C-alpha angles and dihedrals in degrees: 000000000000118000125204145142099063127169128189140180122201127204119177139129119265113271137179117233114178106182112351114203124219088255089065091070093056092061091042097064097080090042092051094050090057095044101038125072098211119182114190117185118190116229116228110280124229114225118221118237118252118238088215091069108096092211089065092062096058095060124039119192120234089245093054092044091054094045103036108010138080094293097053117129097248093060111122091002095122136053108252104195112097097021092117118079116225117269138155111210135033125202121196118197118199110225127163127303117317090230089063098049117120119226089266101039089164087070092064114109105265098031090048094051093045092049095047091048091052090050093049091051097040093117091054097050108089098209132047106261135191127200122205129176118233132184113285115164103153094014103050113163097029113136124208117196124201138228088013090060093217130137137201121194132222105008111185133191090262091055099053100090094048093045093052092045096049104035107027104028102034099025093230132127114276108267093213099045144048117254115223129187124215137192138203134063123302128204119194115194122193106235098155097141096168088058098047127356093218089064090042092056100038101035102062091045091053092047091052092048093047093052091047094052092042090054092049089055094046092241101128092118093045108041121047127192126203135175113237137191124255113311099181131277108069090180091060094062127175086063125175142158124216121203112191140130116279124220089285095048095255116140111241132179114217123187121214131190137189087032115168130187088259089062095055098086090051092050091052098042099038109026103031099030099038106017092241116148118228096227100191090061099034118121102171142285149253119250102048108144115256095181097091118113097254093040092221094131096204110210126222130194117236090261089062096254111147115233118227107215117229112261092234111024115187115279094001095120095063092042091054091050091053091055103220097327091107135184124247099286119051093000128146130243109340097010125140142192115338114269113130111062101056094042094051093046089049093051091048092052091047091052092049092050092049092050091049092049093050091049093065107073124159132194111329089358088291096161097055091036093056090045090060096054120105119227094265090058092049093052091045092051090048090053091051092051092049093048093047091049091050092050091047093052092046092049091049091055090045092056093047092050089048 
């Protein structure tokens, strides 16, 4: 709230103040509030738009585009290749509309239970598995599994234990559901605006452009686009994953970053239609073997070029500390949607800033004391200082004239 338009009147006997210390102002606050007639009128506040409102996705302001969109300064500032940790299977859980997701969608009822069950059974699941939430609406609870290209409908909280045991641990069809197979190419675009505004600005625009170009090519029944929750790498937005057959018919999952609407035709015509990887946007892929002795899972582009992984890929520090437990993006067996790394880094930074602030104390703790005032106190103190200065000057002239 911004305060302005204040008036005050001051009535007090003349006094002589030689060198007032900062401590003087502390004791003056209660005095000032009884002697000053302060009128603070709040200016009208401007409410910030919610990323959960679908109407906000259709129109992006010039300010947001410059700060969070495809023209932001950080675009193309990092090497992309090697920013995806090796994994072997990707689960996608349909859950509500992406415009309604909270910042931590993985803490909603079904995603939270599914994620925690995967983590508790991580040592029993034979392959490294990721879980990501995708838009559901009328099909909440459906689970898509890649690279197997199978689907189960209507998973509920009561089904989770049995599903994980049958499908993921034992590799069998789910006893309580009907296994369906599906074909085609699938594009998952991070549009999780309540998690990171860069994804909230770039994602919906990419989804719209993808659907537009798919329609122009007559591929609506062959290429399917879905919004997904955070997959790791906010700074690489637009982020997306493409699951499609390669030149040998094998299903692969390739991650792309810094994708713009201008890149969409190339992704459709080269990657999906011809199996050609767009190297300048390529982050990594699903399906790299993690069974080697060192577990490094070195990734190679289709042309045989070995990818040198970035020395410090985003969020890798926290993941390494957790030793295969994983968060919801880039986690290991039984991980689910990306939540831990950014939150822990944020808390660490907040603690450091607080410690630094408390370490700088002036006379009578003036710095921390002023920092704790509300705006009314600041204005009141300013009025006191002004009034005292006026009295001091007037008294000085009075003595000279006497």
